[in-house]
mmCIF file of C-alpha atoms in Angstrom:
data_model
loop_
_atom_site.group_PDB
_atom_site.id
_atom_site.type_symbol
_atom_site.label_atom_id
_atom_site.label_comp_id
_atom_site.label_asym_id
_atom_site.label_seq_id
_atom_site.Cartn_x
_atom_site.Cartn_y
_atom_site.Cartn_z
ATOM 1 C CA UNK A 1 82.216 15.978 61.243
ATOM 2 C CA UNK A 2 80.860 18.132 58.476
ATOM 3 C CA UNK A 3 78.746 20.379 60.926
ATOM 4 C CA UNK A 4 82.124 20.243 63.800
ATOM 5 C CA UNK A 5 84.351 21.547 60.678
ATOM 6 C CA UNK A 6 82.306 23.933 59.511
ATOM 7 C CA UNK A 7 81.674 25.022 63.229
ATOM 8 C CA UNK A 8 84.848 25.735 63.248
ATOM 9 C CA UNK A 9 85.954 27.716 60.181
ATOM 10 C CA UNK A 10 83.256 29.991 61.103
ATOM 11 C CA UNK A 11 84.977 30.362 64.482
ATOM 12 C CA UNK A 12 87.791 30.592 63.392
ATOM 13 C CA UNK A 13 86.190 33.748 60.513
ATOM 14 C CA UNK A 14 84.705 35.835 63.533
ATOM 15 C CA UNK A 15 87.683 35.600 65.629
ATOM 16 C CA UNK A 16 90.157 37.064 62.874
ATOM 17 C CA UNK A 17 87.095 39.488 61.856
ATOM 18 C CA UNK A 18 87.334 40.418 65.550
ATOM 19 C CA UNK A 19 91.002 40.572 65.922
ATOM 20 C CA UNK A 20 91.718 42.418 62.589
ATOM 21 C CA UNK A 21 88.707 45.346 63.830
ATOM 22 C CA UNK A 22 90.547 45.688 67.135
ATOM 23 C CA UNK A 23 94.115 45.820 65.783
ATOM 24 C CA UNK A 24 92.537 48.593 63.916
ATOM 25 C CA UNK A 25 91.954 50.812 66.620
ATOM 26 C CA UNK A 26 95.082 52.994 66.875
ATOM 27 C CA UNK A 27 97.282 50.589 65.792
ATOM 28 C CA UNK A 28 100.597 52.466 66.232
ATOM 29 C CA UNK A 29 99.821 53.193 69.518
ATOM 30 C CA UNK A 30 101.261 50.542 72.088
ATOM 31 C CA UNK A 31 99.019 49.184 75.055
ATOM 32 C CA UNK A 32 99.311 50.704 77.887
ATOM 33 C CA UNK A 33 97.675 53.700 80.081
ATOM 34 C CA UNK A 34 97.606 56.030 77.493
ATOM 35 C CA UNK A 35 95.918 54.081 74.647
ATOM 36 C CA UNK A 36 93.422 52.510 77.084
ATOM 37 C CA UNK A 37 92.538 56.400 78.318
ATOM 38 C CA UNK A 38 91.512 57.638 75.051
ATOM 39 C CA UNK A 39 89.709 54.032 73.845
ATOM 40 C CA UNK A 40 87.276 54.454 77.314
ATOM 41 C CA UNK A 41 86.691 58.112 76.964
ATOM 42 C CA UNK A 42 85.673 57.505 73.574
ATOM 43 C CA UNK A 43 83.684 54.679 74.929
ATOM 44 C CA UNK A 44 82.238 56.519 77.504
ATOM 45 C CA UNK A 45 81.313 59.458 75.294
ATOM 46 C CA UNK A 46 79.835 57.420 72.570
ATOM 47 C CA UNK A 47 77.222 54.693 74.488
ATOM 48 C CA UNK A 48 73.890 56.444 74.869
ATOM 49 C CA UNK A 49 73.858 53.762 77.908
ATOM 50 C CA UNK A 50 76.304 55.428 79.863
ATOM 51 C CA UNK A 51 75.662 58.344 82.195
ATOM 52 C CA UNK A 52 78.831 60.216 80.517
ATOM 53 C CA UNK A 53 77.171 60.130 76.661
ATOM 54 C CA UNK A 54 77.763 63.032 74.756
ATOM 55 C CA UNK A 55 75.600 64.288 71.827
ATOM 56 C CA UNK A 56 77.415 64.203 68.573
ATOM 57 C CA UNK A 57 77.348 67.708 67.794
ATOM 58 C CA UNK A 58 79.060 68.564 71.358
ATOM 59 C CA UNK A 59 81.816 65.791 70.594
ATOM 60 C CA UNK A 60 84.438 68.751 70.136
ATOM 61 C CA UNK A 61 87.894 67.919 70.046
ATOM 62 C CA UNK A 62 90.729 70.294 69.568
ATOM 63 C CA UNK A 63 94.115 69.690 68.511
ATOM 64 C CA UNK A 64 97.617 71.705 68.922
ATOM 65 C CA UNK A 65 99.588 71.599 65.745
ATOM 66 C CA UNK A 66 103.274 72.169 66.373
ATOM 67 C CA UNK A 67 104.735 69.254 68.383
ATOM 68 C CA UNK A 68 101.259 67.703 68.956
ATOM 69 C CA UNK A 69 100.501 67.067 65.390
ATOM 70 C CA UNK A 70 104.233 67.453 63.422
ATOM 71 C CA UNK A 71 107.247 68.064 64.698
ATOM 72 C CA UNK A 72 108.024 71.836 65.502
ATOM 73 C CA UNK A 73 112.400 70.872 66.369
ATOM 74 C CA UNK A 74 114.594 72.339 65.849
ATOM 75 C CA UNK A 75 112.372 75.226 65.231
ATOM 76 C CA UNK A 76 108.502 75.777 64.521
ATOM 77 C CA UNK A 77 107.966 74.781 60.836
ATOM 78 C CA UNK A 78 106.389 78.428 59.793
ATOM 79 C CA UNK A 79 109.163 80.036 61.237
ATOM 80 C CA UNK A 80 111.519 78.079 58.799
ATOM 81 C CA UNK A 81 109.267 79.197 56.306
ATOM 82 C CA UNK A 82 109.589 83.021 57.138
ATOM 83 C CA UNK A 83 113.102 82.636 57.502
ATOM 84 C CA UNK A 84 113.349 81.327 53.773
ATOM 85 C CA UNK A 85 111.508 83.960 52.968
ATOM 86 C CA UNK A 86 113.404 87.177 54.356
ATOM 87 C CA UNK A 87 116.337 85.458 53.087
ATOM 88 C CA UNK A 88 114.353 85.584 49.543
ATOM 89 C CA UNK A 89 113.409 89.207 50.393
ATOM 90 C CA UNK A 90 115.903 90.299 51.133
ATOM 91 C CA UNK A 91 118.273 91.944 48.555
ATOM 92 C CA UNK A 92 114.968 94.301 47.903
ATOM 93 C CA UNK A 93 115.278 95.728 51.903
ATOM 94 C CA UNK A 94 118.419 96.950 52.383
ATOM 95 C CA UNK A 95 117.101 98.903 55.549
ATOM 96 C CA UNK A 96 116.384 94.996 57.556
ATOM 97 C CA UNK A 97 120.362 95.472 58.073
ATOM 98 C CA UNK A 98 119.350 97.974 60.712
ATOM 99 C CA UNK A 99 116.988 95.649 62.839
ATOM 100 C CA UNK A 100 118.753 93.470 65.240
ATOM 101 C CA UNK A 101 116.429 90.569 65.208
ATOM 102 C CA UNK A 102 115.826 90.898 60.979
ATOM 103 C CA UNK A 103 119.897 90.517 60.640
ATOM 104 C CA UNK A 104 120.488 88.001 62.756
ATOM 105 C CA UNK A 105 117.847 85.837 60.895
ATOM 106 C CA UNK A 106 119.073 86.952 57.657
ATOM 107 C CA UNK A 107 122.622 85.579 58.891
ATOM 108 C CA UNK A 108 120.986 82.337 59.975
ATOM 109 C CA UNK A 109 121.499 83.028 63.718
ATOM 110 C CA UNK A 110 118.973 80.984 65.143
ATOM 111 C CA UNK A 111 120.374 81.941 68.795
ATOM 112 C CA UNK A 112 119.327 85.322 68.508
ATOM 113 C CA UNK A 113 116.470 84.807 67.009
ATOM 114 C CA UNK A 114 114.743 82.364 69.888
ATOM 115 C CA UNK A 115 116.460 85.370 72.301
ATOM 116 C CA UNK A 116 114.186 88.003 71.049
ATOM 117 C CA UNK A 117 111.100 86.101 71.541
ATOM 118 C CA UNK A 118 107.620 86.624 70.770
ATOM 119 C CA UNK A 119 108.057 90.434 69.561
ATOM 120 C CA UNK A 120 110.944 88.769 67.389
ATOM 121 C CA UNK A 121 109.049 86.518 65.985
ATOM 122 C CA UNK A 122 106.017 89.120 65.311
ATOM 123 C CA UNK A 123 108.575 91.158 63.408
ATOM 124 C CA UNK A 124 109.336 88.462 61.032
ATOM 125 C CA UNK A 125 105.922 87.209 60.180
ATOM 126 C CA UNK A 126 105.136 90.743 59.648
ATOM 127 C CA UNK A 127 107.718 91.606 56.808
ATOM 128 C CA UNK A 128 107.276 88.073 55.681
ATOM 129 C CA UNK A 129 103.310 87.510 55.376
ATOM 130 C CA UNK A 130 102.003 90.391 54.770
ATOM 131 C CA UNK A 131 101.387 92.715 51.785
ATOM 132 C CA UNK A 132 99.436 90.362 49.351
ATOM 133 C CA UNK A 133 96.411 88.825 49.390
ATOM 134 C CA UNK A 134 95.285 85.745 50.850
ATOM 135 C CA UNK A 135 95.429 83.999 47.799
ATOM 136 C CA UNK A 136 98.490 85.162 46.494
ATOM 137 C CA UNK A 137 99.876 83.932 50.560
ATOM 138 C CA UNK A 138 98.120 80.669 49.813
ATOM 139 C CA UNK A 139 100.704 79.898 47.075
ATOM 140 C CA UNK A 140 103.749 80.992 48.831
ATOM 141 C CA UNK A 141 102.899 78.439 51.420
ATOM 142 C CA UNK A 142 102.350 76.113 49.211
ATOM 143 C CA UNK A 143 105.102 76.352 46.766
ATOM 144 C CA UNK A 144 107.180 76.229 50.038
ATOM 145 C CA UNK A 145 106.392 73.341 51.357
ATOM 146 C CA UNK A 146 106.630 71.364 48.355
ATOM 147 C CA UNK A 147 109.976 72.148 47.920
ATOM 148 C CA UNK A 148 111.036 72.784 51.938
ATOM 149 C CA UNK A 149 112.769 69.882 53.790
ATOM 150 C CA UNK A 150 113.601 69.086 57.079
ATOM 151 C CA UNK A 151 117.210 69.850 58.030
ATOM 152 C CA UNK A 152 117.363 66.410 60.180
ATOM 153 C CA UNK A 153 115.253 64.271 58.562
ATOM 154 C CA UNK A 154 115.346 65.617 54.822
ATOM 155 C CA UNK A 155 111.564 64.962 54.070
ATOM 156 C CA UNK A 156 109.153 66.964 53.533
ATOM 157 C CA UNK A 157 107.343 68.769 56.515
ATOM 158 C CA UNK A 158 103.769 67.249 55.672
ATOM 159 C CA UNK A 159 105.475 64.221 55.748
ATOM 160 C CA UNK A 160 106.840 64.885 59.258
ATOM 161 C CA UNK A 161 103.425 64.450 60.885
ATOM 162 C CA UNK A 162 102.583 61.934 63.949
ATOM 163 C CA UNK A 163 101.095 58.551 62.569
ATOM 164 C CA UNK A 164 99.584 58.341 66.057
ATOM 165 C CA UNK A 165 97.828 61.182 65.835
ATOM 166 C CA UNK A 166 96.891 60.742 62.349
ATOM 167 C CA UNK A 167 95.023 57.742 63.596
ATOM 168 C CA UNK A 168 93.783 59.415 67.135
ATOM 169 C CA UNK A 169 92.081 62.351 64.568
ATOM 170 C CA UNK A 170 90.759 59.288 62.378
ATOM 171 C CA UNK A 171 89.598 57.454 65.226
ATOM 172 C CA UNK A 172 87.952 60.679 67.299
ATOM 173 C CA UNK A 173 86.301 61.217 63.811
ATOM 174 C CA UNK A 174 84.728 57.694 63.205
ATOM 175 C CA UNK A 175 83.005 58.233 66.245
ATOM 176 C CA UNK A 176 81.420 61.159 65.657
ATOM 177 C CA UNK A 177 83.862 64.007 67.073
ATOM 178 C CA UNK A 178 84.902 67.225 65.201
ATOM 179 C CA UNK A 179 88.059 67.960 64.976
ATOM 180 C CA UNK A 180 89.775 71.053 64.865
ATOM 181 C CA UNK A 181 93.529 72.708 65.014
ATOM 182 C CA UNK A 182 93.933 74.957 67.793
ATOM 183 C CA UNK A 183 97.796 76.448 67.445
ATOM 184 C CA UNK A 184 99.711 79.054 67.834
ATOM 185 C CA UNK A 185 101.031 78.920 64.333
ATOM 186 C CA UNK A 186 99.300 81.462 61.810
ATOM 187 C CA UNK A 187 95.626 80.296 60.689
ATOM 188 C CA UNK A 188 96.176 81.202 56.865
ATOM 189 C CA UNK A 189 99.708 79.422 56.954
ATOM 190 C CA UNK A 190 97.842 76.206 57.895
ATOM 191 C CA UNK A 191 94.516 76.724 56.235
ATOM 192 C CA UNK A 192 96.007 75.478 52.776
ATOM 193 C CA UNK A 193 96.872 72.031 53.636
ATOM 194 C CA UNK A 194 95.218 70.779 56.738
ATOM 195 C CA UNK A 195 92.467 68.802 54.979
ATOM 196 C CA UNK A 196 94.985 66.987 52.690
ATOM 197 C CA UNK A 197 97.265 66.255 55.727
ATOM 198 C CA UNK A 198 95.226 65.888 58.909
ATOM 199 C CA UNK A 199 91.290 65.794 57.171
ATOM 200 C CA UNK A 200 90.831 69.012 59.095
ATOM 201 C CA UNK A 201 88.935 71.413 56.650
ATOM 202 C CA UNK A 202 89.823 74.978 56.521
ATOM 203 C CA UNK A 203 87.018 75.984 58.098
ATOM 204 C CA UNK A 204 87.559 73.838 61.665
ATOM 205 C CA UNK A 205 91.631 75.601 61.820
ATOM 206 C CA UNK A 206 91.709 77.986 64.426
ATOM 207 C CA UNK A 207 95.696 80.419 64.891
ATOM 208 C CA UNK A 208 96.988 83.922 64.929
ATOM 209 C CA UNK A 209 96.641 85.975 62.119
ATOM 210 C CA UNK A 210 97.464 88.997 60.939
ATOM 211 C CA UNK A 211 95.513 91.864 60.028
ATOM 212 C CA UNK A 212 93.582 91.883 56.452
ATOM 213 C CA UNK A 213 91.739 94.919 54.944
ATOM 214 C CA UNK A 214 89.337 94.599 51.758
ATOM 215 C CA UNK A 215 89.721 97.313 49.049
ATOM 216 C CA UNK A 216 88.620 97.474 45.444
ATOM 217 C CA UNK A 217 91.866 97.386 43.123
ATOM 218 C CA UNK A 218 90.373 98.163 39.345
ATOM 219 C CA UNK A 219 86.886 97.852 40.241
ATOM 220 C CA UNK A 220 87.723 94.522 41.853
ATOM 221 C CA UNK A 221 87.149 93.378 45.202
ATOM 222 C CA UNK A 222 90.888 92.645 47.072
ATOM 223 C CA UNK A 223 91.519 91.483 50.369
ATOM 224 C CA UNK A 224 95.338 92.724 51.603
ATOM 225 C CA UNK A 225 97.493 90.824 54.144
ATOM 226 C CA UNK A 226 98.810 94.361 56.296
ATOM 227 C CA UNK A 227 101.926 94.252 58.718
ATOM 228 C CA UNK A 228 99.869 94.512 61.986
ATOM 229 C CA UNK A 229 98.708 91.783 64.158
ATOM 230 C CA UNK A 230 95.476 91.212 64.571
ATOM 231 C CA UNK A 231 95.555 88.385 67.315
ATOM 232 C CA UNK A 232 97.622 85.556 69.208
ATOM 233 C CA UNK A 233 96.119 82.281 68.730
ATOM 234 C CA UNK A 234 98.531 80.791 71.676
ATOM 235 C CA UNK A 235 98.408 80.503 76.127
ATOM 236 C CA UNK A 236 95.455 82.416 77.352
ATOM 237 C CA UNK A 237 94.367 83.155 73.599
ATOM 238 C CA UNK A 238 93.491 79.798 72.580
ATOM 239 C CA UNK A 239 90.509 79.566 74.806
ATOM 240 C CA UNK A 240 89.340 82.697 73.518
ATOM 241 C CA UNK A 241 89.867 81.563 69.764
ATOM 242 C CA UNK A 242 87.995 78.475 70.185
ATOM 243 C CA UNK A 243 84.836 80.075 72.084
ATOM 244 C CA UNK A 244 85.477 82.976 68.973
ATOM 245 C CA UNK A 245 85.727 80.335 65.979
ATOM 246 C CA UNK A 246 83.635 77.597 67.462
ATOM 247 C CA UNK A 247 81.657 79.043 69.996
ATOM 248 C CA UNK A 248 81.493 76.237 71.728
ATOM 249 C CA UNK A 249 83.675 74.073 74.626
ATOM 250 C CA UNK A 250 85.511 71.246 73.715
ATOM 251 C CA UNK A 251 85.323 68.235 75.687
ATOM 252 C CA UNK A 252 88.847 67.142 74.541
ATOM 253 C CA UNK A 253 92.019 68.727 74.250
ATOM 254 C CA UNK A 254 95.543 67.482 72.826
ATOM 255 C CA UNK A 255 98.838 69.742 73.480
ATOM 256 C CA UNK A 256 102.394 69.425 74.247
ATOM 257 C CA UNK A 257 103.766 72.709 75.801
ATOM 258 C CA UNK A 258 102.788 75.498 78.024
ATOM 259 C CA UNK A 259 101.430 77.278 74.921
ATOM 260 C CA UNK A 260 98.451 74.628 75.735
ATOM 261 C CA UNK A 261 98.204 74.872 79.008
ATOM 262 C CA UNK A 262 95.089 77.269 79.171
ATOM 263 C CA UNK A 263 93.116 75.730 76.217
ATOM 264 C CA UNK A 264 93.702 72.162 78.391
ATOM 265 C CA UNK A 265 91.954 74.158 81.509
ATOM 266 C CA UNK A 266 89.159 75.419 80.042
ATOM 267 C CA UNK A 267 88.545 72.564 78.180
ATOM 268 C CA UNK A 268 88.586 69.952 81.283
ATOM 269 C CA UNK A 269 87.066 72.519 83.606
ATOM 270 C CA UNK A 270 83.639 71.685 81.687
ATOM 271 C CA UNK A 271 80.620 69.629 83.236
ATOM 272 C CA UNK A 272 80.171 66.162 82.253
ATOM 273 C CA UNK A 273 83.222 63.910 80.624
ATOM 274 C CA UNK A 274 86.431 65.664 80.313
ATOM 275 C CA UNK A 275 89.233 64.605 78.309
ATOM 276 C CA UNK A 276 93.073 65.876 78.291
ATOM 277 C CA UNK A 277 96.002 64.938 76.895
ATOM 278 C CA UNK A 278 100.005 66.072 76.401
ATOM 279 C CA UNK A 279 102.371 64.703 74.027
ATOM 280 C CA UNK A 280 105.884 64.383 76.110
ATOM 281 C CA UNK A 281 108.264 64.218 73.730
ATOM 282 C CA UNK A 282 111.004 61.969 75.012
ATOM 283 C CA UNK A 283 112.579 60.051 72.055
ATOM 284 C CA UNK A 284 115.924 61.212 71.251
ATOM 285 C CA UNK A 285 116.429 58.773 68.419
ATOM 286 C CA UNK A 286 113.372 58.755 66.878
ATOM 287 C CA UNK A 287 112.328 62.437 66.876
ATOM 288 C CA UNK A 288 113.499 64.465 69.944
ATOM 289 C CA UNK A 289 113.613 64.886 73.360
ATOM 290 C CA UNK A 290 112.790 68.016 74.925
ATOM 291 C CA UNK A 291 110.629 69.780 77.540
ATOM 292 C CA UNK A 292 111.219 72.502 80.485
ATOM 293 C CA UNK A 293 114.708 73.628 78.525
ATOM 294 C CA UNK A 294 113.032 74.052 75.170
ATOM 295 C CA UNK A 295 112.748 76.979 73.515
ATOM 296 C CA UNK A 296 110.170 75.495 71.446
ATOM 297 C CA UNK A 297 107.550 73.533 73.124
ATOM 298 C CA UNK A 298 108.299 74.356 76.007
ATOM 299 C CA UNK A 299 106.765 72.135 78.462
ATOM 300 C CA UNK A 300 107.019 73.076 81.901
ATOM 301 C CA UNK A 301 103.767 74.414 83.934
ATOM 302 C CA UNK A 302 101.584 71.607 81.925
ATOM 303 C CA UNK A 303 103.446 68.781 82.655
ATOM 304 C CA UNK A 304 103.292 69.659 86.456
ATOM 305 C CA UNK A 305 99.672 70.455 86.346
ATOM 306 C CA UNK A 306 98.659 67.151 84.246
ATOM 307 C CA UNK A 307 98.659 65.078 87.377
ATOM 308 C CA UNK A 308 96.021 66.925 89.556
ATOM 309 C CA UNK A 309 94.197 67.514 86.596
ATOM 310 C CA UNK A 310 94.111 64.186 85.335
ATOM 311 C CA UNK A 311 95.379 64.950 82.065
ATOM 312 C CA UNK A 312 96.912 61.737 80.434
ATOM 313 C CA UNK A 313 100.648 61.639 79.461
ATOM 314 C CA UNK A 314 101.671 60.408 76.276
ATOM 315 C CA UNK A 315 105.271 59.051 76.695
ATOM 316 C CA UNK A 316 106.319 59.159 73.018
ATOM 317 C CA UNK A 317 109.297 56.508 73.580
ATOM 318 C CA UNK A 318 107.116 54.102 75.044
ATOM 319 C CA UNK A 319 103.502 55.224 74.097
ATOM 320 C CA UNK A 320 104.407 55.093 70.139
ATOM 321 C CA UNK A 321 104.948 52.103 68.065
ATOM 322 C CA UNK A 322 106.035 54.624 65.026
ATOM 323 C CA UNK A 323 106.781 58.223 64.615
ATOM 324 C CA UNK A 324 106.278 59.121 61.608
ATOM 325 C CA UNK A 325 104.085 57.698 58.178
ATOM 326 C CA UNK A 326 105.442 54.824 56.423
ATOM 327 C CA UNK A 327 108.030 56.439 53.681
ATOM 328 C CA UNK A 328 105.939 56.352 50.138
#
């Protein structure tokens, strides 16, 4: 009876050991399609057995930011943070009265704003970002988003990130993937807290940037932000940023919007085991719901290519347990 007891308590051990390392594995993610994609990719990828094993060192995976890793509704997060800023700017430019797109933002019309597009945009992170150094840019962000909330939500905007993508990077990671941020968003706005929010290091963010010049300022060496773009981390770009930054294909890809759609070809498009993936957001209550309408994110030509390109489909409503972090 001894032996039978003991038998079993050690059966009993292994199968919670078991069941607590599998409920582990992306736990906020609910079964289903999408979950059991990534787990046999990674499988696949990972067994020197299999005829789809990838060396470590070519496990590259490469991540959107805005609406694939935090939530970019009702507008991208940096371009709250620009508009706080020429709002903070500016009583000292009296002539922004005179640009169309600079007054409407200044007034808070958000309508206008999304109406002059890209060039739009450009003009605000130009009289916004530039004109100090790096360092000096560092701390803007920085003080910013420790004090910026989210007009829905009222947290702050690290806080706002995906849990199940937190885990996704964490699990791509433990099994021996790099991960880096591939996003339209500016490289030196992100650069400051990736590693504390995502683990991404500084080095492994790829994004547009602006244009930086060194010059000696008192004998010192200075690097200065300047008002000119330098290049568009976003579409047809991204590919060229990652073969730029990493020099190297990825074999996995996570987006959400047409802004993706290139960096998901070129990605897939490579020999051996592919992986691709969109984040469809579709929960109203939770977060949002939004797609070919959007202004941001807009997800249109990627969400019609994803099934003859086998791209897997993450249905937030259904796919995700949880949205967000558990409040601290």
């Amino acid at each position: 009876m001894k032996l039978l007891a003991r038998a079993l308590v050690i059966t009993a051990l292994l199968l919670f050991s078991s069941g607590s390392v599998l409920a582990e594995v992306l736990p906020s993610w609910n079964d289903g399609p999408a979950k059991a994609a990534i787990q046999g990719f990674v499988k696949r990828v990972t067994d020197p057995a299999s005829k789809d094993f990838v060396r470590p060192e070519a496990r590259i995976a490469v991540f959107d930011n805005d609406g694939t890793l935090w939530v970019e509704q009702p507008m991208y997060t940096q371009l709250a943070f620009a508009l706080d800023r020429l709002k903070e700017l500016a009583p000292k430019h009296p002539e922004w009265q005179s640009n169309p797109t600079l007054k409407a933002a200044i007034e808070g019309d958000l309508k206008a704003v999304a109406a002059a597009g890209d060039k739009g945009l450009l003009e605000l992170v130009m009289v916004t970002h530039a004109g100090m150094t790096p360092d000096e840019f560092q701390k803007v962000v920085t003080d910013w988003l420790a004090k910026a909330e989210h007009p829905r939500f009222k947290k702050p905007y690290t806080e706002l990130v995906y849990q199940p993508m937190l885990e996704l990077l964490a699990y791509l990671r433990e099994n021996g993937f790099t991960t880096y941020i591939v996003s339209g968003g500016g490289i030196e706005f992100m650069r400051p807290w990736s590693e504390k929010v995502y683990g991404i290091l500084p080095a492994q963010v790829v994004g547009s940037s602006i244009k930086t010049r060194f010059e000696s300022v008192d004998g010192k060496p200075t690097l200065v932000r300047e008002p000119a773009l330098n290049f568009i981390d976003d579409g047809a770009g991204k590919p060229v940023g990652i073969n730029q930054h990493i020099g190297q294909r990825p074999i996995a890809a996570f987006g959400n919007s047409d802004g993706d759609l290139e960096m998901l070809q070129w990605t897939t498009a490579g020999d051996g085991a592919r992986f691709g993936l969109i984040v469809h957001h579709t929960d109203a209550e939770r977060e949002y719901a939004y797609d070919r309408k959007s202004a941001f994110g807009h997800l249109d030509r990627a969400l019609d290519a994803a099934a003859s390109q086998g791209w897997t489909v993450v249905d937030m409503k259904s796919d995700w347990k949880t949205i967000f972090p558990p409040a601290k």
